[in-house]
PDB file of C-alpha atoms in Angstrom:
ATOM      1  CA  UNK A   1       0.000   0.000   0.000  1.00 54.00           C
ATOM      2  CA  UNK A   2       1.471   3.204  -1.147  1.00 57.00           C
ATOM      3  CA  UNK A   3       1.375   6.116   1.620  1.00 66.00           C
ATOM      4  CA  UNK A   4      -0.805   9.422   0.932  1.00 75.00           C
ATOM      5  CA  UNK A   5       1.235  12.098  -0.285  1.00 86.00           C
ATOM      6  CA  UNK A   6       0.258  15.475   2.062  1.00 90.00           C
ATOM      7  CA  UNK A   7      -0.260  18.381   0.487  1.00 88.00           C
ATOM      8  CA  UNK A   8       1.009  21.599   1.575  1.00 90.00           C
ATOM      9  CA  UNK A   9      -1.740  24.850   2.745  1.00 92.00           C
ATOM     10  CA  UNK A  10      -2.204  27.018   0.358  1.00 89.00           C
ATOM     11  CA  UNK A  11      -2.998  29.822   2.523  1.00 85.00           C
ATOM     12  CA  UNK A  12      -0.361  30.646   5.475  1.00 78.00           C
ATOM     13  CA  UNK A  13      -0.807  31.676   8.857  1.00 72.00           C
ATOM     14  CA  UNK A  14       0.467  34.675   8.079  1.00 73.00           C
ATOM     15  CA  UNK A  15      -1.486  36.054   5.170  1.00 75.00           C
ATOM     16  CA  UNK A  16      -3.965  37.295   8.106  1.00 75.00           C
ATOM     17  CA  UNK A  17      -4.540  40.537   6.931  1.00 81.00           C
ATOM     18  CA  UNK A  18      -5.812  39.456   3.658  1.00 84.00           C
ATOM     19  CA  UNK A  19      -8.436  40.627   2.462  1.00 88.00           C
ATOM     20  CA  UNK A  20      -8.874  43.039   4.714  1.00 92.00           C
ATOM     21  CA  UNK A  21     -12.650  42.480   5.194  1.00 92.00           C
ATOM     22  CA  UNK A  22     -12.151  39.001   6.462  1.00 90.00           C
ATOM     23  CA  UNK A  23      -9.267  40.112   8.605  1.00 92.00           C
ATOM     24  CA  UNK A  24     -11.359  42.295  10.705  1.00 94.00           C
ATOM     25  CA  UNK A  25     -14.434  40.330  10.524  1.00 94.00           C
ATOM     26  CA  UNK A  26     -11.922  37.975  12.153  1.00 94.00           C
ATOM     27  CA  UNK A  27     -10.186  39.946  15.430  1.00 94.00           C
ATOM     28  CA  UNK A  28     -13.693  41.169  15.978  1.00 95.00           C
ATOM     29  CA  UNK A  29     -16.304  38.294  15.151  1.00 95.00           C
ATOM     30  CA  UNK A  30     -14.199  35.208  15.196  1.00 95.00           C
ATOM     31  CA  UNK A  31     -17.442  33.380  15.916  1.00 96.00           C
ATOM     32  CA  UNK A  32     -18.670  34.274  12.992  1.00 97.00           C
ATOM     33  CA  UNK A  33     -15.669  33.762  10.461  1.00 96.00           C
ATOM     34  CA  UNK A  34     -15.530  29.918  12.397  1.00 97.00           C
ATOM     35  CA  UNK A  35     -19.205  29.760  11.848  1.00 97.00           C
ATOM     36  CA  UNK A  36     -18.690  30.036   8.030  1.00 97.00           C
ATOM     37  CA  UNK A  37     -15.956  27.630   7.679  1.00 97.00           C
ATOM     38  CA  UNK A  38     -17.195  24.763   9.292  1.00 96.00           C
ATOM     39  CA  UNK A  39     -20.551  25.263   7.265  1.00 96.00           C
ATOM     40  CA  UNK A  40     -18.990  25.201   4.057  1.00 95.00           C
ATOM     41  CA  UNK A  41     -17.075  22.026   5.078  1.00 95.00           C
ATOM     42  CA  UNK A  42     -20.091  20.201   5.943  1.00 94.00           C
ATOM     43  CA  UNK A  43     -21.953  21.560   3.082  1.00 93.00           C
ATOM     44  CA  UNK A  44     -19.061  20.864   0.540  1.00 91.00           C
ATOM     45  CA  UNK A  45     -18.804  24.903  -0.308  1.00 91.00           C
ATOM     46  CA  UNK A  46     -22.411  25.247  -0.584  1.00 91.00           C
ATOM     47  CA  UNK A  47     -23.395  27.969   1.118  1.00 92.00           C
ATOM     48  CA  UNK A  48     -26.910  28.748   0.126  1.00 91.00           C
ATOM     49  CA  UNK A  49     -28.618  28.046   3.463  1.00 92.00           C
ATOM     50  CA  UNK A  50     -25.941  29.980   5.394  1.00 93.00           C
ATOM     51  CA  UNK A  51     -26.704  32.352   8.323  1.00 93.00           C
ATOM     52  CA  UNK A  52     -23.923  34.419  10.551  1.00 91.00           C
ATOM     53  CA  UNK A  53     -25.729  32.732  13.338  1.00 91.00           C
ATOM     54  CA  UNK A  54     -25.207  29.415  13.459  1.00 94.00           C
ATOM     55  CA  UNK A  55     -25.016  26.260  15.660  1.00 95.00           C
ATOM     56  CA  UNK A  56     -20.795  26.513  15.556  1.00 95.00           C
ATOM     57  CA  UNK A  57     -21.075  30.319  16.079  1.00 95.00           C
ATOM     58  CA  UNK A  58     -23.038  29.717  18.935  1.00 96.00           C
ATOM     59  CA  UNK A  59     -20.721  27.107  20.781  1.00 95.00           C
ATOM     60  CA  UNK A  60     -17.474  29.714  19.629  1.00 96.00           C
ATOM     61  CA  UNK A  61     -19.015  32.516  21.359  1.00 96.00           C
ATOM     62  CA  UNK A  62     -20.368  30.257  24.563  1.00 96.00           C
ATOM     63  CA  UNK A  63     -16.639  28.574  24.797  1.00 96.00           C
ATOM     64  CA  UNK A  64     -15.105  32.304  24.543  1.00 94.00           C
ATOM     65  CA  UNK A  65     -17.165  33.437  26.998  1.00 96.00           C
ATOM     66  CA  UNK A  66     -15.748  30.760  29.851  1.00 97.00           C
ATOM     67  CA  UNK A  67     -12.033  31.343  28.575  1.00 94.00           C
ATOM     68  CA  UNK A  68     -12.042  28.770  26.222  1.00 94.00           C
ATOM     69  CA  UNK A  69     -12.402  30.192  22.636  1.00 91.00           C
ATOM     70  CA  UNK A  70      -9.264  27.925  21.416  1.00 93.00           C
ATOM     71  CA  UNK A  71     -10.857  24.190  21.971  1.00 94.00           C
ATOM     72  CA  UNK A  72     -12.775  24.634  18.529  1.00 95.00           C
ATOM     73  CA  UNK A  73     -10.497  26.235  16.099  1.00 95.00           C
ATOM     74  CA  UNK A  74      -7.969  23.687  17.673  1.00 96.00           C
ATOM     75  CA  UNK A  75     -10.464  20.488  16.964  1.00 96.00           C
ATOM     76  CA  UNK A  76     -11.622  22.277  13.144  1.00 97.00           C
ATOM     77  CA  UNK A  77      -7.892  22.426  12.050  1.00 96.00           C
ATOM     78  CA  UNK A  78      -7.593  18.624  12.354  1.00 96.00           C
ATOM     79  CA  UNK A  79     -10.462  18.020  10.497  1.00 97.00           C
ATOM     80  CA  UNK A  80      -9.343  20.644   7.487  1.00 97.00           C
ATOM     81  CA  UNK A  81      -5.984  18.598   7.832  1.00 96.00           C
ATOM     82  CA  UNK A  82      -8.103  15.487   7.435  1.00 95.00           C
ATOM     83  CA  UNK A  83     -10.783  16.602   4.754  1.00 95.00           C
ATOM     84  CA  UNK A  84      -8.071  17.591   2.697  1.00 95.00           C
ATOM     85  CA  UNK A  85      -5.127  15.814   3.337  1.00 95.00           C
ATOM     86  CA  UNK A  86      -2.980  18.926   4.640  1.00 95.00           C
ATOM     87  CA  UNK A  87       0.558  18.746   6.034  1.00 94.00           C
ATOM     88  CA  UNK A  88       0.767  18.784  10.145  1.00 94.00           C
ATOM     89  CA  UNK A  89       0.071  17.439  13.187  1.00 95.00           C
ATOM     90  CA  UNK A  90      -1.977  17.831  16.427  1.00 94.00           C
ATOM     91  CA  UNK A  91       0.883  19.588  18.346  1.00 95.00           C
ATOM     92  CA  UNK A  92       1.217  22.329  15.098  1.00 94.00           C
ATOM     93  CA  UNK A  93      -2.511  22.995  15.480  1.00 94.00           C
ATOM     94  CA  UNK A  94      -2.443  23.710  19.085  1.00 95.00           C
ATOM     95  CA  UNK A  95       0.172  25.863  18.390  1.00 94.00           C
ATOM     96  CA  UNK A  96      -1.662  27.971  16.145  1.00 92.00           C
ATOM     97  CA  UNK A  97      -5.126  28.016  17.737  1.00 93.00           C
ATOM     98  CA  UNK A  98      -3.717  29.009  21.119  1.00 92.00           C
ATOM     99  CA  UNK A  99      -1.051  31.410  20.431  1.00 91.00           C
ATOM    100  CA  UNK A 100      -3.227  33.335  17.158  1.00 88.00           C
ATOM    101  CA  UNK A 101      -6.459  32.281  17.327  1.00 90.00           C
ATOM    102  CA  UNK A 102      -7.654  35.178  14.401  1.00 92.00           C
ATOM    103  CA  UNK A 103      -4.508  34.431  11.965  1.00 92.00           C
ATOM    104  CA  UNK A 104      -5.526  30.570  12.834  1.00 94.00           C
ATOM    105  CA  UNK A 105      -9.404  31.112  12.010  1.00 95.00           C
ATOM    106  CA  UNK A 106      -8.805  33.167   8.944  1.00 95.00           C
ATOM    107  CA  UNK A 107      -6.525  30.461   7.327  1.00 94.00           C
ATOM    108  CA  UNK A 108      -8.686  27.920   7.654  1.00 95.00           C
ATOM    109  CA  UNK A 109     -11.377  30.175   6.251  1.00 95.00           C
ATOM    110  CA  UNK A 110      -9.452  30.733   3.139  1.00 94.00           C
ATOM    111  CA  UNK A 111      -7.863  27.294   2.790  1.00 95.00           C
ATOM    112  CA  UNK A 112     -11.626  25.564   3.154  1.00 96.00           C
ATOM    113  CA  UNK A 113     -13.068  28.394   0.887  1.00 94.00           C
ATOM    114  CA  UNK A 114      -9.878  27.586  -1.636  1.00 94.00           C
ATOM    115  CA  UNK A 115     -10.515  24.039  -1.464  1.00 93.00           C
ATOM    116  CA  UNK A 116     -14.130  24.072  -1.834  1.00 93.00           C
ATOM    117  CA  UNK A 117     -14.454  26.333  -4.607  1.00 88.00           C
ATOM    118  CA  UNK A 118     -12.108  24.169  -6.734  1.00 74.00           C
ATOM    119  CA  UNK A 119     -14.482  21.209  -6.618  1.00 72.00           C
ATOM    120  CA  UNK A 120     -16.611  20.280 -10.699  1.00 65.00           C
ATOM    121  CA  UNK A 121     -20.144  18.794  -9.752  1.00 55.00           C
ATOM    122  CA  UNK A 122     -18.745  15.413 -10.644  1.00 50.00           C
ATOM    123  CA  UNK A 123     -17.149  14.766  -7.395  1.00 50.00           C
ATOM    124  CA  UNK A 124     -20.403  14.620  -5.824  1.00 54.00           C
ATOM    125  CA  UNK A 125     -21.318  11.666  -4.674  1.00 54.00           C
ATOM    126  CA  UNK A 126     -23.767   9.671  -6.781  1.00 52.00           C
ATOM    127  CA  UNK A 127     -23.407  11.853  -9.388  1.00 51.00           C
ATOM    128  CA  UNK A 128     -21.350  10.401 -12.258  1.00 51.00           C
ATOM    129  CA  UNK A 129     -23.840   7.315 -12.086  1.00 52.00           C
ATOM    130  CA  UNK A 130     -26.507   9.490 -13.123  1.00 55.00           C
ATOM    131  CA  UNK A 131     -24.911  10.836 -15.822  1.00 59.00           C
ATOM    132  CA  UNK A 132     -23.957   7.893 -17.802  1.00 65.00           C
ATOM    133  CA  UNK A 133     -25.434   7.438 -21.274  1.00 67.00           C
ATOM    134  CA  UNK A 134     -27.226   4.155 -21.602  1.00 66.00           C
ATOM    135  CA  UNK A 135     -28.695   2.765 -25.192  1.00 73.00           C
ATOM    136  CA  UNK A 136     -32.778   2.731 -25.414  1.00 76.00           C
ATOM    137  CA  UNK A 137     -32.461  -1.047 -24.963  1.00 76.00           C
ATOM    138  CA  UNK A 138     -30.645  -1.065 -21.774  1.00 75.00           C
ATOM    139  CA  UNK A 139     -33.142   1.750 -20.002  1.00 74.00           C
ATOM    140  CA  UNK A 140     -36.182  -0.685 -21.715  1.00 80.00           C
ATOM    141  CA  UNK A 141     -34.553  -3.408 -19.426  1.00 78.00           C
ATOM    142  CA  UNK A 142     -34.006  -1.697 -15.992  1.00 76.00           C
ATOM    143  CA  UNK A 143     -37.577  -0.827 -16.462  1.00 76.00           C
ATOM    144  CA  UNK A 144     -38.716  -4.118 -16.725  1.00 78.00           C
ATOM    145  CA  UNK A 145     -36.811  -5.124 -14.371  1.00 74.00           C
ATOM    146  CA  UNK A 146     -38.533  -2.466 -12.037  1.00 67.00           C
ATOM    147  CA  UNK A 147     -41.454  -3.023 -12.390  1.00 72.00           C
ATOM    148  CA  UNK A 148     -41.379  -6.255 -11.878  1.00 72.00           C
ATOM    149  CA  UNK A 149     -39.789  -5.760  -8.667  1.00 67.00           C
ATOM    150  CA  UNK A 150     -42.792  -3.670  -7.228  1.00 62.00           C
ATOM    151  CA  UNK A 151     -45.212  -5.249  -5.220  1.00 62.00           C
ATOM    152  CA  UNK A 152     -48.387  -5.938  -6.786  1.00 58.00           C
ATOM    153  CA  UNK A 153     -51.696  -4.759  -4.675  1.00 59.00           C
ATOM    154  CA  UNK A 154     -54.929  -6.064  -5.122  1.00 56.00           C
TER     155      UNK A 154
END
């Protein structure tokens, strides 16, 4: 078995202050720049039913409030590492979400954002099935084959 080549970021830590929107939206509503990153890694960059005020904005503000705003920028950097197969380690991201939490957040805005926006349809799943040709003769078959399948009430 042939090991997983890891690729680099290709945002760094310290291109905080760009763009300059995002950077302040950062140092003053972290919660909300977190919030937007971990929706558009579960939604795969989709980001139609996004709102500011969100489930992970939520537990970033409630965490900050009791001292302990690091815990989920910390836990999100290992799973951008894993979604994407990124370079580093557990001691790296602890390093990063507890000594510059904003230069931390807004990296892993831009690297999910980056990463996401690259994506065709095609590497949804289920969709390259759907999208196959198939001759008249074939499709006449499954059909059959369907219906024939379905239960039969009397």
């Amino acid at each position: 078995m042939s090991a997983v080549h890891k690729q680099d970021w290709h945002h760094k830590g310290s291109s905080c202050c760009t763009p300059f929107g995002t950077c302040c939206l950062t140092w003053w509503c972290p919660c909300i720049v977190y919030g937007r990153t971990r929706h558009r890694m579960k939604n795969n960059g989709d980001m139609n039913d996004y709102s500011c005020c969100n489930m992970s904005c939520t537990g970033f503000t409630a965490l900050t409030c009791v001292g302990f705003a690091w815990i989920m920028p910390l836990l999100n950097r290992g799973e951008v590492r894993a979604k994407y197969n990124l370079t580093g380690n557990g001691c790296k991201d602890c390093l990063c979400a507890c000594c510059c939490a904003p230069c931390d957040l807004m990296q892993q805005d831009k690297e999910v954002a980056h990463r996401e926006q690259g994506k065709p349809l095609l590497d949804q799943p289920g969709r390259a099935d759907a999208m196959n040709y198939k001759p008249q003769w074939q499709q006449q078959q499954q059909q059959q084959q369907f219906q024939q399948q379905q239960p039969h009430y009397h």
